[in-house]
């Protein structure tokens, strides 16, 4: 691992670039001494594009609600050549944000990884976390279930974690699954936590791969906020969930009518 372009503030070292073999963490316009202004190390939440978009929905909502500031981004050869823009402004697809007030770091990746090629990236990001004395690392993931449909009942929230934080996480109705297998980028991050002095955990909720699950994302966000003591509002996500339910019902009705009335006409965007 190569560190370079360090800015020093007495005993505080803030790496502007933390580099692996094919990936790097770039910190911009930020003094990492702010991490030391809190009694406890920051909580690190990581959201990836996955089943039900649970990780990206939670991460985006936290960034907006907690008014987090972007402090850097992650580059990797494992990411496809995709660039994002919002309101005409180009954005790195894998960004890092920080809330000074609540001492929370959120890393959000809004593009899919190239299949099976994120080991170096996860190692680089977790080494950066270790370098900044982070302890708790939370990953978010939807559990693929094509039979799952949004309902009036709150979806279950499951969690698996290392022993050091398991008791803290398994509160407030969070369920410990008896066994299971994790795949993908989240698994790579958690494996790096297991190999280092990081307390890794993953929060999961059922999600249908065919559509986003803002309801499940809302419940996960609620649980994390209660465990780690920061404020959030669920109104926006629950409204999105209600809209999706309505659109799915309309789509089902439209499909039924199609069989008796002829070819299906263009239907408006399910997720609009």
PDB file of C-alpha atoms in Angstrom:
ATOM      1  CA  UNK A   1       0.000   0.000   0.000  1.00  0.00           C
ATOM      2  CA  UNK A   2       1.419   3.411  -1.007  1.00  0.00           C
ATOM      3  CA  UNK A   3       0.636   6.606   0.875  1.00  0.00           C
ATOM      4  CA  UNK A   4       1.534   9.968  -0.568  1.00  0.00           C
ATOM      5  CA  UNK A   5       0.708  13.672  -0.514  1.00  0.00           C
ATOM      6  CA  UNK A   6       0.210  13.751   3.240  1.00  0.00           C
ATOM      7  CA  UNK A   7      -0.695  16.916   5.110  1.00  0.00           C
ATOM      8  CA  UNK A   8       0.511  16.943   8.718  1.00  0.00           C
ATOM      9  CA  UNK A   9      -1.121  18.620  11.706  1.00  0.00           C
ATOM     10  CA  UNK A  10       0.996  17.722  14.750  1.00  0.00           C
ATOM     11  CA  UNK A  11       0.129  14.037  15.311  1.00  0.00           C
ATOM     12  CA  UNK A  12      -2.676  14.029  12.754  1.00  0.00           C
ATOM     13  CA  UNK A  13      -1.932  12.614   9.322  1.00  0.00           C
ATOM     14  CA  UNK A  14      -4.469  12.998   6.535  1.00  0.00           C
ATOM     15  CA  UNK A  15      -3.741  11.113   3.338  1.00  0.00           C
ATOM     16  CA  UNK A  16      -4.741  13.036   0.231  1.00  0.00           C
ATOM     17  CA  UNK A  17      -4.193   9.844  -1.777  1.00  0.00           C
ATOM     18  CA  UNK A  18      -4.255   6.311  -0.378  1.00  0.00           C
ATOM     19  CA  UNK A  19      -3.292   3.942  -3.137  1.00  0.00           C
ATOM     20  CA  UNK A  20      -3.557   0.197  -3.795  1.00  0.00           C
ATOM     21  CA  UNK A  21      -2.536  -1.861  -6.815  1.00  0.00           C
ATOM     22  CA  UNK A  22      -5.429  -0.819  -9.037  1.00  0.00           C
ATOM     23  CA  UNK A  23      -7.467   1.536  -6.847  1.00  0.00           C
ATOM     24  CA  UNK A  24      -7.059   4.654  -4.749  1.00  0.00           C
ATOM     25  CA  UNK A  25      -8.885   6.756  -2.180  1.00  0.00           C
ATOM     26  CA  UNK A  26      -8.569  10.472  -2.927  1.00  0.00           C
ATOM     27  CA  UNK A  27      -9.378  12.980  -0.183  1.00  0.00           C
ATOM     28  CA  UNK A  28     -10.047  16.538  -1.361  1.00  0.00           C
ATOM     29  CA  UNK A  29     -10.495  19.832   0.502  1.00  0.00           C
ATOM     30  CA  UNK A  30     -10.724  18.198   3.917  1.00  0.00           C
ATOM     31  CA  UNK A  31      -8.719  18.177   7.150  1.00  0.00           C
ATOM     32  CA  UNK A  32      -8.862  14.712   8.706  1.00  0.00           C
ATOM     33  CA  UNK A  33      -8.038  16.304  12.070  1.00  0.00           C
ATOM     34  CA  UNK A  34     -11.795  16.797  12.339  1.00  0.00           C
ATOM     35  CA  UNK A  35     -12.089  13.036  12.968  1.00  0.00           C
ATOM     36  CA  UNK A  36     -10.128  13.619  16.183  1.00  0.00           C
ATOM     37  CA  UNK A  37     -12.545  16.279  17.431  1.00  0.00           C
ATOM     38  CA  UNK A  38     -14.959  13.532  18.554  1.00  0.00           C
ATOM     39  CA  UNK A  39     -14.517  11.210  21.517  1.00  0.00           C
ATOM     40  CA  UNK A  40     -15.326   8.186  19.363  1.00  0.00           C
ATOM     41  CA  UNK A  41     -14.123   7.222  15.871  1.00  0.00           C
ATOM     42  CA  UNK A  42     -16.581   7.861  13.023  1.00  0.00           C
ATOM     43  CA  UNK A  43     -19.150   5.295  11.957  1.00  0.00           C
ATOM     44  CA  UNK A  44     -18.475   4.151   8.378  1.00  0.00           C
ATOM     45  CA  UNK A  45     -21.534   3.222   6.250  1.00  0.00           C
ATOM     46  CA  UNK A  46     -21.021   1.781   2.756  1.00  0.00           C
ATOM     47  CA  UNK A  47     -23.753   1.539   0.123  1.00  0.00           C
ATOM     48  CA  UNK A  48     -23.452  -0.186  -3.248  1.00  0.00           C
ATOM     49  CA  UNK A  49     -25.809  -0.674  -6.163  1.00  0.00           C
ATOM     50  CA  UNK A  50     -27.480  -4.016  -5.541  1.00  0.00           C
ATOM     51  CA  UNK A  51     -30.764  -5.857  -5.155  1.00  0.00           C
ATOM     52  CA  UNK A  52     -33.590  -3.416  -4.506  1.00  0.00           C
ATOM     53  CA  UNK A  53     -31.062  -0.552  -4.588  1.00  0.00           C
ATOM     54  CA  UNK A  54     -31.147  -0.749  -0.785  1.00  0.00           C
ATOM     55  CA  UNK A  55     -27.542   0.390  -0.302  1.00  0.00           C
ATOM     56  CA  UNK A  56     -27.710   3.376  -2.627  1.00  0.00           C
ATOM     57  CA  UNK A  57     -31.133   4.481  -1.330  1.00  0.00           C
ATOM     58  CA  UNK A  58     -29.994   4.482   2.310  1.00  0.00           C
ATOM     59  CA  UNK A  59     -26.692   6.186   1.481  1.00  0.00           C
ATOM     60  CA  UNK A  60     -28.292   8.899  -0.639  1.00  0.00           C
ATOM     61  CA  UNK A  61     -30.925   9.591   1.996  1.00  0.00           C
ATOM     62  CA  UNK A  62     -28.333   9.890   4.772  1.00  0.00           C
ATOM     63  CA  UNK A  63     -26.216  12.244   2.657  1.00  0.00           C
ATOM     64  CA  UNK A  64     -29.204  14.527   2.061  1.00  0.00           C
ATOM     65  CA  UNK A  65     -30.799  14.392   5.505  1.00  0.00           C
ATOM     66  CA  UNK A  66     -27.580  14.805   7.494  1.00  0.00           C
ATOM     67  CA  UNK A  67     -26.321  17.487   5.065  1.00  0.00           C
ATOM     68  CA  UNK A  68     -23.077  15.624   4.563  1.00  0.00           C
ATOM     69  CA  UNK A  69     -20.123  17.147   2.754  1.00  0.00           C
ATOM     70  CA  UNK A  70     -18.237  15.268   0.059  1.00  0.00           C
ATOM     71  CA  UNK A  71     -14.646  14.808   1.242  1.00  0.00           C
ATOM     72  CA  UNK A  72     -13.304  12.606  -1.530  1.00  0.00           C
ATOM     73  CA  UNK A  73     -13.847   9.785  -3.972  1.00  0.00           C
ATOM     74  CA  UNK A  74     -12.603   6.316  -4.869  1.00  0.00           C
ATOM     75  CA  UNK A  75     -11.007   5.346  -8.184  1.00  0.00           C
ATOM     76  CA  UNK A  76     -10.591   1.778  -9.359  1.00  0.00           C
ATOM     77  CA  UNK A  77      -9.924  -0.251 -12.481  1.00  0.00           C
ATOM     78  CA  UNK A  78     -12.643  -2.579 -11.156  1.00  0.00           C
ATOM     79  CA  UNK A  79     -15.321   0.019 -11.949  1.00  0.00           C
ATOM     80  CA  UNK A  80     -16.773   0.303 -15.474  1.00  0.00           C
ATOM     81  CA  UNK A  81     -16.188   3.530 -17.468  1.00  0.00           C
ATOM     82  CA  UNK A  82     -19.399   5.258 -16.361  1.00  0.00           C
ATOM     83  CA  UNK A  83     -19.695   8.936 -15.386  1.00  0.00           C
ATOM     84  CA  UNK A  84     -22.691  10.422 -13.583  1.00  0.00           C
ATOM     85  CA  UNK A  85     -24.083  13.918 -13.598  1.00  0.00           C
ATOM     86  CA  UNK A  86     -26.734  15.658 -11.514  1.00  0.00           C
ATOM     87  CA  UNK A  87     -28.333  18.870 -12.778  1.00  0.00           C
ATOM     88  CA  UNK A  88     -25.565  19.053 -15.372  1.00  0.00           C
ATOM     89  CA  UNK A  89     -22.716  18.653 -12.861  1.00  0.00           C
ATOM     90  CA  UNK A  90     -20.387  15.690 -13.313  1.00  0.00           C
ATOM     91  CA  UNK A  91     -19.909  13.432 -10.291  1.00  0.00           C
ATOM     92  CA  UNK A  92     -17.525  10.618  -9.467  1.00  0.00           C
ATOM     93  CA  UNK A  93     -19.546   7.378  -9.320  1.00  0.00           C
ATOM     94  CA  UNK A  94     -17.872   6.276  -6.040  1.00  0.00           C
ATOM     95  CA  UNK A  95     -17.883   9.138  -3.515  1.00  0.00           C
ATOM     96  CA  UNK A  96     -17.087   9.637   0.186  1.00  0.00           C
ATOM     97  CA  UNK A  97     -19.079  12.003   2.433  1.00  0.00           C
ATOM     98  CA  UNK A  98     -18.722  13.065   6.069  1.00  0.00           C
ATOM     99  CA  UNK A  99     -20.992  14.627   8.671  1.00  0.00           C
ATOM    100  CA  UNK A 100     -18.958  16.547  11.233  1.00  0.00           C
ATOM    101  CA  UNK A 101     -22.016  17.020  13.428  1.00  0.00           C
ATOM    102  CA  UNK A 102     -22.890  13.323  13.676  1.00  0.00           C
ATOM    103  CA  UNK A 103     -19.414  11.871  13.028  1.00  0.00           C
ATOM    104  CA  UNK A 104     -20.564   9.590  10.224  1.00  0.00           C
ATOM    105  CA  UNK A 105     -18.780   8.702   6.971  1.00  0.00           C
ATOM    106  CA  UNK A 106     -20.878   7.459   4.060  1.00  0.00           C
ATOM    107  CA  UNK A 107     -19.324   5.925   0.968  1.00  0.00           C
ATOM    108  CA  UNK A 108     -21.689   5.487  -1.969  1.00  0.00           C
ATOM    109  CA  UNK A 109     -21.025   3.707  -5.253  1.00  0.00           C
ATOM    110  CA  UNK A 110     -23.720   4.256  -7.891  1.00  0.00           C
ATOM    111  CA  UNK A 111     -22.371   1.983 -10.621  1.00  0.00           C
ATOM    112  CA  UNK A 112     -22.050  -1.819 -10.634  1.00  0.00           C
ATOM    113  CA  UNK A 113     -18.652  -3.435 -10.247  1.00  0.00           C
ATOM    114  CA  UNK A 114     -17.116  -5.560 -12.938  1.00  0.00           C
ATOM    115  CA  UNK A 115     -18.056  -9.125 -11.908  1.00  0.00           C
ATOM    116  CA  UNK A 116     -15.743 -10.695  -9.344  1.00  0.00           C
ATOM    117  CA  UNK A 117     -13.099  -7.957  -9.415  1.00  0.00           C
ATOM    118  CA  UNK A 118     -13.305  -5.807  -6.310  1.00  0.00           C
ATOM    119  CA  UNK A 119     -10.769  -7.335  -3.925  1.00  0.00           C
ATOM    120  CA  UNK A 120      -8.111  -4.647  -4.361  1.00  0.00           C
ATOM    121  CA  UNK A 121     -10.694  -1.880  -4.114  1.00  0.00           C
ATOM    122  CA  UNK A 122     -12.128  -3.236  -0.863  1.00  0.00           C
ATOM    123  CA  UNK A 123      -8.634  -3.688   0.554  1.00  0.00           C
ATOM    124  CA  UNK A 124      -7.683  -0.123  -0.317  1.00  0.00           C
ATOM    125  CA  UNK A 125     -10.846   1.360   1.194  1.00  0.00           C
ATOM    126  CA  UNK A 126     -10.548  -0.684   4.393  1.00  0.00           C
ATOM    127  CA  UNK A 127      -6.855   0.191   4.734  1.00  0.00           C
ATOM    128  CA  UNK A 128      -7.879   3.846   4.506  1.00  0.00           C
ATOM    129  CA  UNK A 129     -10.452   3.203   7.242  1.00  0.00           C
ATOM    130  CA  UNK A 130      -7.786   1.614   9.448  1.00  0.00           C
ATOM    131  CA  UNK A 131      -5.450   4.528   8.757  1.00  0.00           C
ATOM    132  CA  UNK A 132      -8.095   6.900  10.123  1.00  0.00           C
ATOM    133  CA  UNK A 133      -8.773   4.682  13.184  1.00  0.00           C
ATOM    134  CA  UNK A 134     -12.328   3.824  12.138  1.00  0.00           C
ATOM    135  CA  UNK A 135     -13.802   0.885  14.055  1.00  0.00           C
ATOM    136  CA  UNK A 136     -17.396   0.116  13.001  1.00  0.00           C
ATOM    137  CA  UNK A 137     -18.071  -0.542   9.304  1.00  0.00           C
ATOM    138  CA  UNK A 138     -21.690  -1.057   8.180  1.00  0.00           C
ATOM    139  CA  UNK A 139     -22.593  -2.581   4.799  1.00  0.00           C
ATOM    140  CA  UNK A 140     -26.122  -2.633   3.359  1.00  0.00           C
ATOM    141  CA  UNK A 141     -27.608  -5.275   1.105  1.00  0.00           C
ATOM    142  CA  UNK A 142     -30.931  -6.426  -0.320  1.00  0.00           C
ATOM    143  CA  UNK A 143     -31.678 -10.151  -0.106  1.00  0.00           C
ATOM    144  CA  UNK A 144     -32.864 -11.291  -3.534  1.00  0.00           C
ATOM    145  CA  UNK A 145     -36.370 -12.710  -3.319  1.00  0.00           C
ATOM    146  CA  UNK A 146     -38.523 -12.608  -6.448  1.00  0.00           C
ATOM    147  CA  UNK A 147     -41.576 -13.597  -4.402  1.00  0.00           C
ATOM    148  CA  UNK A 148     -41.195 -10.543  -2.151  1.00  0.00           C
ATOM    149  CA  UNK A 149     -43.728  -7.776  -2.661  1.00  0.00           C
ATOM    150  CA  UNK A 150     -44.094  -4.482  -0.822  1.00  0.00           C
ATOM    151  CA  UNK A 151     -46.824  -4.817   1.780  1.00  0.00           C
ATOM    152  CA  UNK A 152     -48.474  -2.889   4.568  1.00  0.00           C
ATOM    153  CA  UNK A 153     -46.289  -4.696   7.116  1.00  0.00           C
ATOM    154  CA  UNK A 154     -42.779  -3.500   7.884  1.00  0.00           C
ATOM    155  CA  UNK A 155     -40.228  -5.712   6.138  1.00  0.00           C
ATOM    156  CA  UNK A 156     -37.870  -7.633   8.424  1.00  0.00           C
ATOM    157  CA  UNK A 157     -34.331  -6.390   9.005  1.00  0.00           C
ATOM    158  CA  UNK A 158     -31.554  -8.930   9.479  1.00  0.00           C
ATOM    159  CA  UNK A 159     -27.984  -8.331  10.582  1.00  0.00           C
ATOM    160  CA  UNK A 160     -24.776 -10.324  10.794  1.00  0.00           C
ATOM    161  CA  UNK A 161     -21.697  -8.882  12.449  1.00  0.00           C
ATOM    162  CA  UNK A 162     -18.472  -9.599  14.253  1.00  0.00           C
ATOM    163  CA  UNK A 163     -18.807 -10.448  17.927  1.00  0.00           C
ATOM    164  CA  UNK A 164     -17.439  -7.061  19.027  1.00  0.00           C
ATOM    165  CA  UNK A 165     -20.574  -5.226  17.881  1.00  0.00           C
ATOM    166  CA  UNK A 166     -23.145  -7.991  17.486  1.00  0.00           C
ATOM    167  CA  UNK A 167     -24.914  -7.307  20.789  1.00  0.00           C
ATOM    168  CA  UNK A 168     -25.171  -3.595  19.988  1.00  0.00           C
ATOM    169  CA  UNK A 169     -26.682  -4.307  16.581  1.00  0.00           C
ATOM    170  CA  UNK A 170     -29.146  -7.024  17.589  1.00  0.00           C
ATOM    171  CA  UNK A 171     -31.466  -4.595  19.342  1.00  0.00           C
ATOM    172  CA  UNK A 172     -34.717  -2.891  18.432  1.00  0.00           C
ATOM    173  CA  UNK A 173     -36.107  -5.851  16.518  1.00  0.00           C
ATOM    174  CA  UNK A 174     -33.115  -6.608  14.300  1.00  0.00           C
ATOM    175  CA  UNK A 175     -33.019 -10.353  13.559  1.00  0.00           C
ATOM    176  CA  UNK A 176     -29.913 -12.547  13.598  1.00  0.00           C
ATOM    177  CA  UNK A 177     -30.141 -15.058  10.725  1.00  0.00           C
ATOM    178  CA  UNK A 178     -28.970 -18.568  11.687  1.00  0.00           C
ATOM    179  CA  UNK A 179     -26.714 -18.987   8.636  1.00  0.00           C
ATOM    180  CA  UNK A 180     -26.159 -17.692   5.142  1.00  0.00           C
ATOM    181  CA  UNK A 181     -23.700 -16.652   2.460  1.00  0.00           C
ATOM    182  CA  UNK A 182     -22.868 -13.102   1.345  1.00  0.00           C
ATOM    183  CA  UNK A 183     -21.622 -12.364  -2.161  1.00  0.00           C
ATOM    184  CA  UNK A 184     -20.315  -9.349  -4.012  1.00  0.00           C
ATOM    185  CA  UNK A 185     -18.685  -6.104  -2.997  1.00  0.00           C
ATOM    186  CA  UNK A 186     -20.202  -6.151   0.492  1.00  0.00           C
ATOM    187  CA  UNK A 187     -18.666  -9.575   1.138  1.00  0.00           C
ATOM    188  CA  UNK A 188     -15.264  -8.319  -0.016  1.00  0.00           C
ATOM    189  CA  UNK A 189     -15.477  -5.359   2.400  1.00  0.00           C
ATOM    190  CA  UNK A 190     -16.539  -7.562   5.305  1.00  0.00           C
ATOM    191  CA  UNK A 191     -13.752 -10.053   4.592  1.00  0.00           C
ATOM    192  CA  UNK A 192     -11.261  -7.203   4.858  1.00  0.00           C
ATOM    193  CA  UNK A 193     -12.845  -6.236   8.189  1.00  0.00           C
ATOM    194  CA  UNK A 194     -12.397  -9.815   9.406  1.00  0.00           C
ATOM    195  CA  UNK A 195      -8.738  -9.675   8.383  1.00  0.00           C
ATOM    196  CA  UNK A 196      -8.104  -6.397  10.203  1.00  0.00           C
ATOM    197  CA  UNK A 197      -9.028  -4.490  13.357  1.00  0.00           C
ATOM    198  CA  UNK A 198     -12.385  -3.359  11.982  1.00  0.00           C
ATOM    199  CA  UNK A 199     -15.816  -4.313  13.302  1.00  0.00           C
ATOM    200  CA  UNK A 200     -17.741  -5.305  10.194  1.00  0.00           C
ATOM    201  CA  UNK A 201     -21.519  -5.716  10.003  1.00  0.00           C
ATOM    202  CA  UNK A 202     -24.157  -6.069   7.310  1.00  0.00           C
ATOM    203  CA  UNK A 203     -27.828  -5.086   7.455  1.00  0.00           C
ATOM    204  CA  UNK A 204     -30.137  -6.964   5.096  1.00  0.00           C
ATOM    205  CA  UNK A 205     -33.771  -6.880   4.063  1.00  0.00           C
ATOM    206  CA  UNK A 206     -35.731  -8.872   1.454  1.00  0.00           C
ATOM    207  CA  UNK A 207     -36.032  -7.188  -1.940  1.00  0.00           C
ATOM    208  CA  UNK A 208     -37.392  -8.112  -5.329  1.00  0.00           C
ATOM    209  CA  UNK A 209     -34.632  -7.675  -7.951  1.00  0.00           C
ATOM    210  CA  UNK A 210     -37.221  -6.246 -10.367  1.00  0.00           C
ATOM    211  CA  UNK A 211     -37.836  -2.968  -8.540  1.00  0.00           C
ATOM    212  CA  UNK A 212     -36.359  -0.646  -5.860  1.00  0.00           C
ATOM    213  CA  UNK A 213     -37.244  -1.213  -2.219  1.00  0.00           C
ATOM    214  CA  UNK A 214     -37.367   2.200  -0.472  1.00  0.00           C
ATOM    215  CA  UNK A 215     -39.538   0.684   2.260  1.00  0.00           C
ATOM    216  CA  UNK A 216     -36.840  -1.817   3.229  1.00  0.00           C
ATOM    217  CA  UNK A 217     -34.214   0.917   2.960  1.00  0.00           C
ATOM    218  CA  UNK A 218     -36.282   3.112   5.301  1.00  0.00           C
ATOM    219  CA  UNK A 219     -36.531   0.390   7.955  1.00  0.00           C
ATOM    220  CA  UNK A 220     -32.794  -0.349   7.792  1.00  0.00           C
ATOM    221  CA  UNK A 221     -32.024   3.363   8.093  1.00  0.00           C
ATOM    222  CA  UNK A 222     -34.382   3.608  11.067  1.00  0.00           C
ATOM    223  CA  UNK A 223     -32.626   0.742  12.864  1.00  0.00           C
ATOM    224  CA  UNK A 224     -29.126   2.117  12.251  1.00  0.00           C
ATOM    225  CA  UNK A 225     -30.148   5.599  13.407  1.00  0.00           C
ATOM    226  CA  UNK A 226     -31.619   4.213  16.628  1.00  0.00           C
ATOM    227  CA  UNK A 227     -28.539   2.099  17.348  1.00  0.00           C
ATOM    228  CA  UNK A 228     -26.010   4.844  16.575  1.00  0.00           C
ATOM    229  CA  UNK A 229     -28.101   7.794  17.830  1.00  0.00           C
ATOM    230  CA  UNK A 230     -28.584  10.184  14.936  1.00  0.00           C
ATOM    231  CA  UNK A 231     -31.855  11.701  13.651  1.00  0.00           C
ATOM    232  CA  UNK A 232     -33.569  10.691  10.407  1.00  0.00           C
ATOM    233  CA  UNK A 233     -36.981  11.072   8.792  1.00  0.00           C
ATOM    234  CA  UNK A 234     -38.704   8.311   6.868  1.00  0.00           C
ATOM    235  CA  UNK A 235     -41.475  10.314   5.179  1.00  0.00           C
ATOM    236  CA  UNK A 236     -39.831  10.596   1.741  1.00  0.00           C
ATOM    237  CA  UNK A 237     -38.853   6.939   1.499  1.00  0.00           C
ATOM    238  CA  UNK A 238     -42.238   5.697   2.686  1.00  0.00           C
ATOM    239  CA  UNK A 239     -43.952   7.931   0.119  1.00  0.00           C
ATOM    240  CA  UNK A 240     -41.726   6.463  -2.588  1.00  0.00           C
ATOM    241  CA  UNK A 241     -42.729   3.014  -1.366  1.00  0.00           C
ATOM    242  CA  UNK A 242     -46.414   3.919  -1.524  1.00  0.00           C
ATOM    243  CA  UNK A 243     -45.956   5.273  -5.064  1.00  0.00           C
ATOM    244  CA  UNK A 244     -44.243   2.067  -6.176  1.00  0.00           C
ATOM    245  CA  UNK A 245     -47.054  -0.023  -4.656  1.00  0.00           C
ATOM    246  CA  UNK A 246     -49.587   2.085  -6.534  1.00  0.00           C
ATOM    247  CA  UNK A 247     -47.685   1.802  -9.812  1.00  0.00           C
ATOM    248  CA  UNK A 248     -47.304  -1.961  -9.397  1.00  0.00           C
ATOM    249  CA  UNK A 249     -51.031  -2.286  -8.791  1.00  0.00           C
ATOM    250  CA  UNK A 250     -51.751  -0.187 -11.879  1.00  0.00           C
ATOM    251  CA  UNK A 251     -49.327  -2.275 -13.902  1.00  0.00           C
ATOM    252  CA  UNK A 252     -50.987  -5.508 -12.756  1.00  0.00           C
ATOM    253  CA  UNK A 253     -54.405  -4.121 -13.665  1.00  0.00           C
ATOM    254  CA  UNK A 254     -53.102  -2.891 -17.021  1.00  0.00           C
ATOM    255  CA  UNK A 255     -51.598  -6.316 -17.750  1.00  0.00           C
ATOM    256  CA  UNK A 256     -54.871  -8.043 -16.900  1.00  0.00           C
ATOM    257  CA  UNK A 257     -56.784  -5.722 -19.221  1.00  0.00           C
ATOM    258  CA  UNK A 258     -54.253  -6.386 -21.970  1.00  0.00           C
ATOM    259  CA  UNK A 259     -55.337 -10.012 -22.280  1.00  0.00           C
ATOM    260  CA  UNK A 260     -58.887  -9.001 -23.085  1.00  0.00           C
ATOM    261  CA  UNK A 261     -58.299  -5.748 -24.995  1.00  0.00           C
ATOM    262  CA  UNK A 262     -55.305  -6.395 -27.201  1.00  0.00           C
ATOM    263  CA  UNK A 263     -51.642  -5.347 -27.244  1.00  0.00           C
ATOM    264  CA  UNK A 264     -50.181  -3.491 -24.255  1.00  0.00           C
ATOM    265  CA  UNK A 265     -49.904   0.248 -24.729  1.00  0.00           C
ATOM    266  CA  UNK A 266     -46.880   2.177 -23.422  1.00  0.00           C
ATOM    267  CA  UNK A 267     -47.064   2.422 -19.635  1.00  0.00           C
ATOM    268  CA  UNK A 268     -45.505   5.174 -17.611  1.00  0.00           C
ATOM    269  CA  UNK A 269     -42.267   4.598 -15.733  1.00  0.00           C
ATOM    270  CA  UNK A 270     -42.811   2.252 -12.807  1.00  0.00           C
ATOM    271  CA  UNK A 271     -40.408   4.186 -10.608  1.00  0.00           C
ATOM    272  CA  UNK A 272     -41.393   7.739 -11.530  1.00  0.00           C
TER     273      UNK A 272
END
